[in-house]
Tab-separated table of C-alpha atoms in Angstrom:
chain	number	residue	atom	x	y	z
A	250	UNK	CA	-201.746	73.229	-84.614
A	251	UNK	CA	-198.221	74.051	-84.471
A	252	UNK	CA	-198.031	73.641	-80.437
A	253	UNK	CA	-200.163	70.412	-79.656
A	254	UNK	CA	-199.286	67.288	-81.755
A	255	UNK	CA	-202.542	65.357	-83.442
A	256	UNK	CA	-203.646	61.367	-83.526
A	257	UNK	CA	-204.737	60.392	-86.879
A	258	UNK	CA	-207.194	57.715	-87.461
A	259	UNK	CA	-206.498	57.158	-90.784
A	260	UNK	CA	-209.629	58.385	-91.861
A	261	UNK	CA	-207.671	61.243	-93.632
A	262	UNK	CA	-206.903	58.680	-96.061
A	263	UNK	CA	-210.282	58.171	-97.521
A	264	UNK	CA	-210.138	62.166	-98.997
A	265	UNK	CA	-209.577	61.227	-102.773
A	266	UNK	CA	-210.167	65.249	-103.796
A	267	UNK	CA	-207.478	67.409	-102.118
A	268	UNK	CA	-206.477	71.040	-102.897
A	269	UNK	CA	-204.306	73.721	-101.569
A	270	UNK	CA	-204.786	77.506	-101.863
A	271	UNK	CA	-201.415	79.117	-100.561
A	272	UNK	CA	-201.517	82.872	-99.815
A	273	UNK	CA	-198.645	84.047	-101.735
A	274	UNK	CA	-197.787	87.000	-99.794
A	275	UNK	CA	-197.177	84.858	-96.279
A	276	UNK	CA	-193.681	84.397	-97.391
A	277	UNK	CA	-192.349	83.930	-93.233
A	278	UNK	CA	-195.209	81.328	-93.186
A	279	UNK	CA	-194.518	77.763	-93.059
A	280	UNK	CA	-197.373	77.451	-95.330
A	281	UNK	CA	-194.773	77.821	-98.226
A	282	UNK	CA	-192.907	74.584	-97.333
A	283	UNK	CA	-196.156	72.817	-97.598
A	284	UNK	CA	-197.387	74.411	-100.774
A	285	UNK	CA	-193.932	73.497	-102.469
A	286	UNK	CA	-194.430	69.593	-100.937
A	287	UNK	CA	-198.191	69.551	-102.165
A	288	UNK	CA	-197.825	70.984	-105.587
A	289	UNK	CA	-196.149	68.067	-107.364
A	290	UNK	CA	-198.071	65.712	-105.622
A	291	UNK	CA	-200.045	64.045	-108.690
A	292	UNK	CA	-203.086	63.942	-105.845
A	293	UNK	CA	-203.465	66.953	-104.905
A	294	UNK	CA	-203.598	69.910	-106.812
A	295	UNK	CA	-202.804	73.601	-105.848
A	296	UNK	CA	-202.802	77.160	-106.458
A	297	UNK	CA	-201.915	80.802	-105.475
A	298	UNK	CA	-203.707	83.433	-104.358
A	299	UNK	CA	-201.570	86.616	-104.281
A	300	UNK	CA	-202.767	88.067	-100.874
A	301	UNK	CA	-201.385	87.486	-97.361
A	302	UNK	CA	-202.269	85.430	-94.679
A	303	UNK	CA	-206.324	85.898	-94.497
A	304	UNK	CA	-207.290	85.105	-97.959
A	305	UNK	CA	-211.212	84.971	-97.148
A	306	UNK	CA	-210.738	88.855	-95.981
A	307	UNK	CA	-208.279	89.935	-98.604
A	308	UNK	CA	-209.952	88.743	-101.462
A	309	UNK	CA	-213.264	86.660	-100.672
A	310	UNK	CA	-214.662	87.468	-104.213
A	311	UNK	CA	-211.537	85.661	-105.689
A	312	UNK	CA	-211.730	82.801	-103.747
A	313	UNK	CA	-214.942	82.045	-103.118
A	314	UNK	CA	-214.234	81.968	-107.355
A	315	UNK	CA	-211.884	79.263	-107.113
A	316	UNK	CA	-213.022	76.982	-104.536
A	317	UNK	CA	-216.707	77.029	-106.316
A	318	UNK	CA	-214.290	76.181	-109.596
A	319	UNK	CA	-212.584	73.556	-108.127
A	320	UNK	CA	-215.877	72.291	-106.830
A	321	UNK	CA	-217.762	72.576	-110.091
A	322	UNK	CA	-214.556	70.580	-112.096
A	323	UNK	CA	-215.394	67.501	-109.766
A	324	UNK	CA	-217.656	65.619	-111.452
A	325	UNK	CA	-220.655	63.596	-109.663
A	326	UNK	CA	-218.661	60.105	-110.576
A	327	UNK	CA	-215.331	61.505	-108.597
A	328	UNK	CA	-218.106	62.314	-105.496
A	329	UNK	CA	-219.473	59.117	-105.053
């Protein structure tokens, strides 16, 4: 993603539920840049996980926590 350039369709647009986990301990990453853009975004919302760059093998417990929060505070009206 960060050597070949991507076409949007504008699809991307229709996503009305958007959330970023950053992994807080990836501090060379570029991720940062993008958490710090996202986070005061008023549609999307975000959040830290203190690990670094492979969250689902650092700490799967913990975020297979927070992604089935996040998915459990949308309710079936913001789905449809």
């Amino acid at each position: 993603c960060f050597e070949h350039s991507v076409t949007l369709s504008g699809r991307e647009n229709e996503v009305t539920h958007r959330h970023y986990i950053l992994a807080g301990k990836n501090v060379s990453a570029p991720f940062q840049g993008e958490y710090a853009r996202l986070s005061v975004r008023e549609d999307w919302t975000s959040e830290v996980i203190d690990t670094l760059h492979d969250v689902m093998v650092e700490a799967p417990g913990e975020l297979a926590f927070r992604l089935d929060a996040y998915a459990t505070s949308l309710t079936a009206a913001d789905l449809s």
